[in-house]
Coordinates of C-alpha atoms in Angstrom, one line a residue:
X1 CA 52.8 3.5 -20.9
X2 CA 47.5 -3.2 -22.6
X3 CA 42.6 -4.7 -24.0
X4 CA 46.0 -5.5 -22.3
X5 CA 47.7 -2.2 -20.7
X6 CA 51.4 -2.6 -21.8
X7 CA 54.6 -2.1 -19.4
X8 CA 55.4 0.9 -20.6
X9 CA 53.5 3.6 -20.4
X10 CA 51.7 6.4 -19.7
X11 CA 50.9 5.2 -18.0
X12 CA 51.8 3.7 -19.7
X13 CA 51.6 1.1 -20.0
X14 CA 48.8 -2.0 -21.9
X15 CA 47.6 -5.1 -20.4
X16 CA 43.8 -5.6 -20.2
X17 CA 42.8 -8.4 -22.5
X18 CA 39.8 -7.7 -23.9
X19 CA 38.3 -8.4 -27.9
X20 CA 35.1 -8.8 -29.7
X21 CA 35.8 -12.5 -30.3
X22 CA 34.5 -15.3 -29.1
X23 CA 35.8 -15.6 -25.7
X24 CA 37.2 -19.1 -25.3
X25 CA 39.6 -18.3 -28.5
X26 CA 40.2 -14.3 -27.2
X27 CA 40.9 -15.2 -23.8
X28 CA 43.0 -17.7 -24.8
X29 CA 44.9 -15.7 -27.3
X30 CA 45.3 -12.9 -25.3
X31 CA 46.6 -14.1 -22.1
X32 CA 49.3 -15.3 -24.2
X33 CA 49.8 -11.8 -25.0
X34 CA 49.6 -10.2 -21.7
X35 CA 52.0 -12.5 -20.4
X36 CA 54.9 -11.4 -23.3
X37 CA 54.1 -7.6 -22.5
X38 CA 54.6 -8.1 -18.9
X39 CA 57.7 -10.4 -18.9
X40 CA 59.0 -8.5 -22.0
X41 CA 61.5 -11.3 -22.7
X42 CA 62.3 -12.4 -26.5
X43 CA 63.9 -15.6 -25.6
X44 CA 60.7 -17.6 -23.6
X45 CA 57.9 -18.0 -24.8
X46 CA 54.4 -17.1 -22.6
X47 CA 53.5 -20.3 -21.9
X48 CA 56.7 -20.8 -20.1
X49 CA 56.5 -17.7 -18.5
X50 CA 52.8 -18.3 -17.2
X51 CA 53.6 -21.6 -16.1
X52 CA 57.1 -20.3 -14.4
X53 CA 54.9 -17.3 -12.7
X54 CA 56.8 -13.6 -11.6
X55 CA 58.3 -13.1 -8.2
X56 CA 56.8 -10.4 -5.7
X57 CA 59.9 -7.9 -6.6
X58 CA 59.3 -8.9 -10.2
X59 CA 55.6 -7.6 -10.4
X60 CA 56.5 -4.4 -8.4
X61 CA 59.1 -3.1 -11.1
X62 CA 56.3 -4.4 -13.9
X63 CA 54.0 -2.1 -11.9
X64 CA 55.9 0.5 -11.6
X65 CA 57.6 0.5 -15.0
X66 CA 54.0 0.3 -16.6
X67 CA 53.7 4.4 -15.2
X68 CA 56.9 5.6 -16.8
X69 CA 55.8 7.0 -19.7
X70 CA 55.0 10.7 -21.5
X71 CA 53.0 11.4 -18.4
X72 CA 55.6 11.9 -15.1
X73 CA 56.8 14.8 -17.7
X74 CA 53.8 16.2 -17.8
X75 CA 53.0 16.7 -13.8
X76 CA 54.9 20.0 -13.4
X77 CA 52.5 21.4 -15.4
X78 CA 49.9 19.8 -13.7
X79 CA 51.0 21.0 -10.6
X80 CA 51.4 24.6 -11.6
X81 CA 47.4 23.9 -12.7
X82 CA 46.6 23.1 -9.3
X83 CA 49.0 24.9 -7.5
X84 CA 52.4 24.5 -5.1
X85 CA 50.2 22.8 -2.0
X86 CA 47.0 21.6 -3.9
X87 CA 48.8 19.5 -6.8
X88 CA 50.9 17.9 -4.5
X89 CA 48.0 16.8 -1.7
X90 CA 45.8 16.3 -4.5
X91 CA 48.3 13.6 -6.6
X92 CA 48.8 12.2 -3.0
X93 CA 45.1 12.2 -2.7
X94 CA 44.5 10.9 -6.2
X95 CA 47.2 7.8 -5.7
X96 CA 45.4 6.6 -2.9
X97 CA 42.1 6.5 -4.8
X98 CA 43.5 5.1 -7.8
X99 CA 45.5 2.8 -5.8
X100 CA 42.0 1.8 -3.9
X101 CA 40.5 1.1 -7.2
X102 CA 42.7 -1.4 -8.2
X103 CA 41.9 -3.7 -5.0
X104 CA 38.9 -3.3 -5.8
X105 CA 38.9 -4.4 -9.3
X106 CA 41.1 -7.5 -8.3
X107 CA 39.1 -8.6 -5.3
X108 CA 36.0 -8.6 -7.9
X109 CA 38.2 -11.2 -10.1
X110 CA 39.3 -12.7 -7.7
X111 CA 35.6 -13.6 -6.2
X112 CA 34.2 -14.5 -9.8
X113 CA 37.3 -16.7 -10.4
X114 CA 36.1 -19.0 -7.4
X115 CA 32.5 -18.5 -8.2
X116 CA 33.0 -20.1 -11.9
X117 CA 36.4 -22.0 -11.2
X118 CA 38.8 -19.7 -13.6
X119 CA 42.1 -19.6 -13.2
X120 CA 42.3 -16.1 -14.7
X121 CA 39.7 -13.2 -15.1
X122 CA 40.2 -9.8 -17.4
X123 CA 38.9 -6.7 -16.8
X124 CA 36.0 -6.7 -19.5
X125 CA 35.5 -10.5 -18.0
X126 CA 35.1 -9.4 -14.8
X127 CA 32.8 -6.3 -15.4
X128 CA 30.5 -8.6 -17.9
X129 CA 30.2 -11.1 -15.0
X130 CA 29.6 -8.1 -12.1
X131 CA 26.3 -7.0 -14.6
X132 CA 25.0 -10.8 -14.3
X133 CA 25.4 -11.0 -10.7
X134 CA 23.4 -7.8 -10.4
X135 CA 19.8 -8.3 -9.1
X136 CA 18.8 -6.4 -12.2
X137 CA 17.2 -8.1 -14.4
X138 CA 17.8 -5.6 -17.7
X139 CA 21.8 -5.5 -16.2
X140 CA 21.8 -9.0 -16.8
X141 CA 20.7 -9.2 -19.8
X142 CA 22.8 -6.8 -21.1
X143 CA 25.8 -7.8 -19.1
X144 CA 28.3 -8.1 -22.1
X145 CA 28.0 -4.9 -22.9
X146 CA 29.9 -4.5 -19.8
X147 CA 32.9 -6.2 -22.1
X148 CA 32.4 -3.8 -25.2
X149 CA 32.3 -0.9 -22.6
X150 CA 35.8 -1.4 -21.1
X151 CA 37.1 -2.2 -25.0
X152 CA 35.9 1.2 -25.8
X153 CA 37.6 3.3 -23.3
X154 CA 40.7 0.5 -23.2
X155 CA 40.5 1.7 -27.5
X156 CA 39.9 5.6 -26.7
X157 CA 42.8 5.3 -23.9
X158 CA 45.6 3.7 -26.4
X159 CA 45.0 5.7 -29.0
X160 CA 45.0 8.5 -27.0
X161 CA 48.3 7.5 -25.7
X162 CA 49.6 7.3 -29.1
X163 CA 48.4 10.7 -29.9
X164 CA 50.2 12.1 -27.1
X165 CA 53.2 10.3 -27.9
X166 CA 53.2 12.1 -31.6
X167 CA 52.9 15.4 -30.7
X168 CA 55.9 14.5 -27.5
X169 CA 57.8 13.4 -30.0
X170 CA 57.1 16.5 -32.7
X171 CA 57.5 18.9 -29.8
X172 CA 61.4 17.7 -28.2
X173 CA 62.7 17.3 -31.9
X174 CA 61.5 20.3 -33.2
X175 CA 63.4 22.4 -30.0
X176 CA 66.3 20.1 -30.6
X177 CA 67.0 21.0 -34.6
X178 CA 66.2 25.0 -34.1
X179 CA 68.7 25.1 -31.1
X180 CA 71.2 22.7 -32.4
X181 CA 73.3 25.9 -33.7
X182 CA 74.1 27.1 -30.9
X183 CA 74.1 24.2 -28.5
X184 CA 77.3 23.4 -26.2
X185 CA 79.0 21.1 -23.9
X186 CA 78.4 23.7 -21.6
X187 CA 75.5 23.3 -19.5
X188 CA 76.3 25.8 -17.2
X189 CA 76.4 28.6 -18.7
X190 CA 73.8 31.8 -18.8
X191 CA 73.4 32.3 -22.1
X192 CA 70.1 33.6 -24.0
X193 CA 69.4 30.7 -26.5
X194 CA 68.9 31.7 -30.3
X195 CA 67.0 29.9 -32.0
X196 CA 66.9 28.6 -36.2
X197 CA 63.1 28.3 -37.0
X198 CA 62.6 25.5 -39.2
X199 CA 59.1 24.1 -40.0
X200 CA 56.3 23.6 -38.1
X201 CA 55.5 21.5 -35.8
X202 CA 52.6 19.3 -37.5
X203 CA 55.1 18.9 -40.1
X204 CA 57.2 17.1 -37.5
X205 CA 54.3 15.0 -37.2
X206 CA 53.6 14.2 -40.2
X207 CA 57.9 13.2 -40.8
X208 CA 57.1 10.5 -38.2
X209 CA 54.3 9.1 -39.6
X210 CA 56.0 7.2 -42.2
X211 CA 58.3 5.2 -39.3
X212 CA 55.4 4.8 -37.4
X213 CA 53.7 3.0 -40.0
X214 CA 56.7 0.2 -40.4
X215 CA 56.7 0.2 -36.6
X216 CA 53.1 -1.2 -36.1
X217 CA 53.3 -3.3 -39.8
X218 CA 55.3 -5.5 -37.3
X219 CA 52.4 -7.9 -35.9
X220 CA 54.8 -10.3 -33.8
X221 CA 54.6 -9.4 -30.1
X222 CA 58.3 -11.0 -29.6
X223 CA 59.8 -8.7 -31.7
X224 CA 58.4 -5.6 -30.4
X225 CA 59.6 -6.4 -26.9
X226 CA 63.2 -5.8 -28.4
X227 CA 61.2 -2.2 -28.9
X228 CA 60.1 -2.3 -25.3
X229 CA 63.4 -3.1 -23.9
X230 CA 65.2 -0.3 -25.6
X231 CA 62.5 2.2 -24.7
X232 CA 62.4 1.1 -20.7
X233 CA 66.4 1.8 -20.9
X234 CA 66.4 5.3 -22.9
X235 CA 63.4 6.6 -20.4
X236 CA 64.9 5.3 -17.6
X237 CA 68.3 6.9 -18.3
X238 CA 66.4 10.4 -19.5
X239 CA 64.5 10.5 -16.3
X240 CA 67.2 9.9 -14.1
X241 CA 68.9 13.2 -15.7
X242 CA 66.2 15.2 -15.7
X243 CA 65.8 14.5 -11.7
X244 CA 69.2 15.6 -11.4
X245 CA 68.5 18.8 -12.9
X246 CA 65.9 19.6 -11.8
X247 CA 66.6 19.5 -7.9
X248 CA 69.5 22.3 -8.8
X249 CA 69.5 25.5 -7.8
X250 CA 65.5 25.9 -6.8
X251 CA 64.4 29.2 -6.1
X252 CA 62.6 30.6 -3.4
X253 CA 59.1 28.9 -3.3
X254 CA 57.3 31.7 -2.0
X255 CA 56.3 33.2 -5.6
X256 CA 54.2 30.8 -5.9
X257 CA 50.8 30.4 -5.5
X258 CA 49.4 27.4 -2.6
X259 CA 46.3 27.3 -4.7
X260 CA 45.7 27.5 -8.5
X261 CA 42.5 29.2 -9.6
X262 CA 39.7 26.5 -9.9
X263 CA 39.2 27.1 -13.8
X264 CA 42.5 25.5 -14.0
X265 CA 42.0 22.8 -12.0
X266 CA 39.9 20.4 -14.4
X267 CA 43.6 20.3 -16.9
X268 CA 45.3 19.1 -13.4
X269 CA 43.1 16.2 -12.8
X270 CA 43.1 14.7 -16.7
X271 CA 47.0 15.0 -16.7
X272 CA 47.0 13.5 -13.2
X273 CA 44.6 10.7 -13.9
X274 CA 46.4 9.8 -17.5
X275 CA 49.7 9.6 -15.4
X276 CA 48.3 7.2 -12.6
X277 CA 46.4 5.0 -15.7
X278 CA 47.8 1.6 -15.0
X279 CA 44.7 -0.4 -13.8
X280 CA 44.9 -2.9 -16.6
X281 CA 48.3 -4.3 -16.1
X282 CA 46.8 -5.1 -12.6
X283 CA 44.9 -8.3 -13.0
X284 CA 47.5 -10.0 -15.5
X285 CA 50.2 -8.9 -13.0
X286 CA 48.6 -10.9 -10.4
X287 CA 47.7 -14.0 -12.8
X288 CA 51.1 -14.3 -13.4
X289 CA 52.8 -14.3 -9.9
X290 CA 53.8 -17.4 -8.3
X291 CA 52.3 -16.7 -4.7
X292 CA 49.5 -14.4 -5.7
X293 CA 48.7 -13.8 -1.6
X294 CA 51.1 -11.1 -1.3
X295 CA 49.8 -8.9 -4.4
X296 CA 47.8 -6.6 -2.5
X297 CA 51.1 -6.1 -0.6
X298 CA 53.3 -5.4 -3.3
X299 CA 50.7 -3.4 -5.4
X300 CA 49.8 -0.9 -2.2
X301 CA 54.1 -0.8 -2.3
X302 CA 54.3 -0.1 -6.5
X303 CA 51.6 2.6 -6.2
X304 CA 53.1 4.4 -3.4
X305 CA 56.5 4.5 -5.1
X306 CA 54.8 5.7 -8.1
X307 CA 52.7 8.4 -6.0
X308 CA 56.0 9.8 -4.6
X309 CA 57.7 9.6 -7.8
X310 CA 54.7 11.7 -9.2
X311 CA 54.9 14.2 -6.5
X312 CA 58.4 14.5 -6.5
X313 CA 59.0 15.0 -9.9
X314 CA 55.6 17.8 -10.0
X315 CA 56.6 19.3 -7.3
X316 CA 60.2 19.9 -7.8
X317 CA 59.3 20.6 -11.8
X318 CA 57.3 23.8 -10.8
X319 CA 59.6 24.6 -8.2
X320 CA 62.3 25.0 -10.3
X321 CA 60.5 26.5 -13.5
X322 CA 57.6 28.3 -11.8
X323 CA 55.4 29.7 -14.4
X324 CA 58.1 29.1 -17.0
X325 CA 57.5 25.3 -17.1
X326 CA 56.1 23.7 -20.4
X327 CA 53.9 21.0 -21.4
X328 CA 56.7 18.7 -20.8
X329 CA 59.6 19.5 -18.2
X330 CA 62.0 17.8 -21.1
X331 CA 61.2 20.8 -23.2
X332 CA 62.8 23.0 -20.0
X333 CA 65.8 21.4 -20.1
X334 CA 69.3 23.9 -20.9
X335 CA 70.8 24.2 -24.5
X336 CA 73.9 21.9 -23.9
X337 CA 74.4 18.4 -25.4
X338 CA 73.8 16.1 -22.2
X339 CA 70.5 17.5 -22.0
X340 CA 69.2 17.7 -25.8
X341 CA 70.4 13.8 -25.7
X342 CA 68.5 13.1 -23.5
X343 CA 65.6 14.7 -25.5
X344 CA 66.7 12.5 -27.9
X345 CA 66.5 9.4 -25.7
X346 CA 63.3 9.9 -24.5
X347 CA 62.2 10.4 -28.7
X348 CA 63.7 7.1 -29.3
X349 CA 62.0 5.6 -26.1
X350 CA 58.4 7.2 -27.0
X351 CA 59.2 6.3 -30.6
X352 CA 59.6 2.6 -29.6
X353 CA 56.5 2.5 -27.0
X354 CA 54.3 3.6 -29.9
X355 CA 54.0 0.2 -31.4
X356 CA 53.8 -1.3 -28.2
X357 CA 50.7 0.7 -27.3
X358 CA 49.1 0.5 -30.6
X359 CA 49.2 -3.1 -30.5
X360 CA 46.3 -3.0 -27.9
X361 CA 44.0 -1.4 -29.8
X362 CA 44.3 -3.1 -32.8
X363 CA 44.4 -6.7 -31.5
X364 CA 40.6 -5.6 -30.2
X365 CA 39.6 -4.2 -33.7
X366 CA 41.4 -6.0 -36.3
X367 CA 40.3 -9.9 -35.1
X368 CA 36.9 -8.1 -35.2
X369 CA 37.3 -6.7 -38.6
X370 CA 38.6 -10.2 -40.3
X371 CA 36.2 -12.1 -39.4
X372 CA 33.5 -11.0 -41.5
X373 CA 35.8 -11.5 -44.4
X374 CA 37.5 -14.5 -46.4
X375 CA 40.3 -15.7 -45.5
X376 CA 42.0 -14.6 -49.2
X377 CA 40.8 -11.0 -47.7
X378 CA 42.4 -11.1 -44.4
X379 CA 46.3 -10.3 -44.2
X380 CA 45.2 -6.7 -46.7
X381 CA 42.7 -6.0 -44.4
X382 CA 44.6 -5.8 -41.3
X383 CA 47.7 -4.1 -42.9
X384 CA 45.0 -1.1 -44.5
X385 CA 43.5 -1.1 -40.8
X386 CA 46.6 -0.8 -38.8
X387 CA 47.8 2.3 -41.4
X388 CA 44.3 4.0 -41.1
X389 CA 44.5 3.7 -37.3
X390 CA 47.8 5.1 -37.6
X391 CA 47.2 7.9 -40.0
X392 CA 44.1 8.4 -37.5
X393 CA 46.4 9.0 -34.5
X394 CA 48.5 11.5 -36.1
X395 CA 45.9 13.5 -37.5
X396 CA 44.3 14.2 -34.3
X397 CA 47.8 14.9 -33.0
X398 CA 47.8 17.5 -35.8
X399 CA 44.1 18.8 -35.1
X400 CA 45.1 19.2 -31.1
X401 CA 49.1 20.0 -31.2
X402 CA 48.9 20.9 -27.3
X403 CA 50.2 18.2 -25.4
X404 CA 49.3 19.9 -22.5
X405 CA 45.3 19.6 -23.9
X406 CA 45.6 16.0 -25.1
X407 CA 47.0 14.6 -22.0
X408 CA 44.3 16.5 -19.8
X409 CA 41.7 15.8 -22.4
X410 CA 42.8 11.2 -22.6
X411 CA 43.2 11.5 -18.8
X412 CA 39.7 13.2 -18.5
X413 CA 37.8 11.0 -20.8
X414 CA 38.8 7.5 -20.7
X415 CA 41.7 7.5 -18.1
X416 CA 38.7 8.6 -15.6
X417 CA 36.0 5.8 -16.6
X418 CA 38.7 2.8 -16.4
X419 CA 40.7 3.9 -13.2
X420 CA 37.7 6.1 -11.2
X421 CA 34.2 5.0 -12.7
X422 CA 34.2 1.1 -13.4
X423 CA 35.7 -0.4 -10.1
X424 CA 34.0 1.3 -7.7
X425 CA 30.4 0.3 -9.7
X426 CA 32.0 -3.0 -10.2
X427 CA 31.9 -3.6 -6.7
X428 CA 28.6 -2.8 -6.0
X429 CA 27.1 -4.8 -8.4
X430 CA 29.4 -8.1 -7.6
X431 CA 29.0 -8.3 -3.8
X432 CA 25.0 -6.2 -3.7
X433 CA 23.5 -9.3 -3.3
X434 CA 25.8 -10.7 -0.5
X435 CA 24.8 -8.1 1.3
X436 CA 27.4 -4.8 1.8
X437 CA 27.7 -2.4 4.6
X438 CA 26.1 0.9 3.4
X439 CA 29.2 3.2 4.3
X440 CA 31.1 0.9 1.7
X441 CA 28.3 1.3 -0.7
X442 CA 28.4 5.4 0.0
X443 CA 31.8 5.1 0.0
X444 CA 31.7 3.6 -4.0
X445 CA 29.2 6.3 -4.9
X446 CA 31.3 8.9 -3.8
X447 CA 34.1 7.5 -6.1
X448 CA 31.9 7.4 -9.2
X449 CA 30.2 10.5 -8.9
X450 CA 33.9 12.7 -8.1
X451 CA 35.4 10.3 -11.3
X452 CA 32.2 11.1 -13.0
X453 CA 32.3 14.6 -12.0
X454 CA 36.5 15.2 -13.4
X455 CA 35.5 13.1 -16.9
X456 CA 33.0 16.2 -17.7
X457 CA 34.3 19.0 -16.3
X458 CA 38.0 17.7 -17.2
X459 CA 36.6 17.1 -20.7
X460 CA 35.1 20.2 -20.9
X461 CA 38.1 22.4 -19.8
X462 CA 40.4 20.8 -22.2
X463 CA 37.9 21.2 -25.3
X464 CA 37.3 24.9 -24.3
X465 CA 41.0 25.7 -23.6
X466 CA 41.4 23.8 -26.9
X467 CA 39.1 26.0 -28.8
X468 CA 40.6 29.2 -27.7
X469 CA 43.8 28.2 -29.2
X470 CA 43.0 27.0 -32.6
X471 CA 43.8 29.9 -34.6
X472 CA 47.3 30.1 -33.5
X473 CA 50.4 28.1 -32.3
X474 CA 49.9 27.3 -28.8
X475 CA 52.4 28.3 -26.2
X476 CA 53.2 25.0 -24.8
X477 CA 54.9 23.9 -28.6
X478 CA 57.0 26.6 -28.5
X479 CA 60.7 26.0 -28.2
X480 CA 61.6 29.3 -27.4
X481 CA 63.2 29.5 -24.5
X482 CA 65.9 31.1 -21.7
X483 CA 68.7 29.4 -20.6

């Protein structure tokens, strides 16, 4: 559920700041940004916001709002990956980390923000600065590289995100039109569901496109936070539904396996890690509060809301679908109209988010791009890039229909290096020369090397279970199903 991570969002969410521009204009620009994403009102403008600053129980529903996205759907599966004991310690274990991480990254900004006398440090800011205070010479050198880096995997992330959010969105509709014949008002009854097949999914896809396109033509930020607004509400109301259905009628547990085989595992962690991928709405959270002291406080309280959210809705997801569940648990849900709406809610929601986390990716690229052109050149260019970059998302959505795949596959790659890999290294190389206490420095190894560790052998599952699959439909976009 933005580089800036946005509110919303798979983790959703965008709000790392980061661009290939010079950094006095970049900065400048993009705080602005970051602070309409996270206050999402249309009627102030940022400055006002910035100067007015967030309360504490402000930043926590930011915070967790900004992990509300395509991924919490997801985690059933995850968990069925992992299995009925394992997923659950493991997201437990995996929030804590994630949640460690993200103290890490802003007690690094926050020590190069006194060091140079900022008022405000980005992720790619604070990374590029961590390489110059390294004792290595060839690190410092090459210290804003450390900048590009976190674009990159801020870039991979986003449009990851939106390539998940394509095939969600192909996926729901598509089960919603073939069982719209025979859907009721009835959500109780036992009834096997026939279905009308229609086209295929990538054709869903490619009957988006042409929406998403208008969506991201729209370059003013103020406008798509009407988008944002309308998506937080339809997600909200969706998931709340969902959770009521799903802790109905569970059925005895003991089917189950405690623990998944360990070829499966690798999907678990990318889908997990995607999910808890809201480390760069972190640092412009805690910019904009008006007593930043108690940010630690409230983001230990926002990740363990969001860790129990996680678990509760993966846990009682498998629980209550067992080996039945699907890519998404919305794609579960029974043939009767207060459940395909809210399929249909959460299509508009996703449908709306798009734009928001496209808008990441190309305020990195696009400044980039029109500047080594005239300005006669300029408004063209950005228009052809933002349709490429959108054409681009949706046909990798069409070379990797599975959701199940491209969630675990984002999570694995880039989800991995921002949340796991970066902070821990970032800490090293900002407080080495201070002098650190070896079982911290072992400690931030550790880290690395496990986050290092799930980005191969996470990548690797997803492309090999990705591979297997290519010469026919997979199973998780099916919309077959018993009621």
């Amino acid at each position: 559920m933005s580089v800036t991570k946005s509110t919303e969002g798979p983790q959703g969410a965008v709000a790392i700041k980061l661009d290939i521009m010079s950094p006095p204009e970049s900065a400048k620009k993009l705080e602005n940004k970051d602070s309409t994403f996270l206050d999402e009102s249309p009627s102030e403008s940022p400055g006002s916001k910035k100067t007015k600053g967030i309360t504490g129980f402000q930043a926590l529903v930011h915070l967790v709002k900004g992990n509300m996205g395509t991924g919490i759907l997801g985690l059933p599966l995850a968990v069925k990956n992992a299995g009925i004991l394992m997923g659950p310690l493991s997201l437990l274990v995996m929030g804590f980390v994630a949640c460690h991480c993200m103290h890490i990254l802003v007690k690094c900004a926050q020590r190069f923000c006194k060091r140079l006398n900022k008022p405000f440090m980005d992720y790619g800011d604070t990374v590029m600065h961590g390489l110059e205070a390294n004792p290595s010479t060839w690190l410092q050198n090459h210290a804003h590289w450390g900048r590009h880096i976190v674009s990159f995997f801020l870039i991979v992330t986003q449009l990851g995100f939106c390539c998940v959010y394509i095939v969600f969105l192909a996926d729901n509709l598509k089960q919603v039109v073939e069982a719209v014949n025979s859907t009721t008002n009835n959500c109780n009854s036992n009834e096997t569901v026939i279905l009308t097949p229609t086209m295929d999914s990538r054709l869903y896809m490619l009957s988006f496109l042409p929406f998403l396109v208008l969506l991201v033509l729209i370059r003013n930020l103020r406008i798509l936070t009407i988008f944002s607004m309308l998506a937080n509400i339809s997600m909200l109301v969706s998931l709340v539904i969902i959770t009521q259905y799903i802790t109905q009628e569970i059925p005895d547990p003991s089917r189950l396996p405690l623990v998944a085989s360990w070829k499966t595992y690798p999907l678990f962690f990318g889908t997990a890690i995607f999910s808890f991928e809201s480390i760069g709405v972190v640092l412009p959270l805690e910019n904009k509060m008006k007593d930043a002291r108690h940010f630690p406080a409230i983001l230990s309280l926002g990740i363990s809301i969001v860790t129990a959210l996680y678990i509760g809705i993966g846990t009682l997801g498998y629980l209550r679908f067992g080996d039945d569940i699907k890519a998404s648990i919305s794609l579960n849900l029974p043939n009767c109209w207060l459940y395909q709406s809210v399929k249909l809610l959460y299509v508009a929601g996703i449908l709306c988010t798009y734009a928001l986390q496209f808008y990441v990716p190309a305020e990195i690229i696009i400044p980039f791009a029109i500047s080594r052109v005239s300005t006669r050149w300029a408004l063209p260019l950005d228009l052809s890039i933002r349709i490429a970059m959108v054409c681009l998302t949706c046909l990798l959505a069409i070379l990797i229909p599975r959701l199940d795949l491209v969630l675990s596959l984002v999570g694995s790659v880039s989800s991995s290096a921002l949340a796991l890999i970066i902070p821990p290294l970032l800490e090293v190389t900002t407080f080495y020369s201070e002098g650190m206490n070896p079982l911290t420095i072992f400690k931030d190894a550790l880290i690395s090397i496990l986050g290092f560790v799930g980005f191969v052998v996470g990548t690797y599952q997803a492309l090999d279970e990705l591979l297997k699959s290519a010469d026919s439909l997979p199973f998780s976009n099916s919309t077959t199903f018993i009621q």
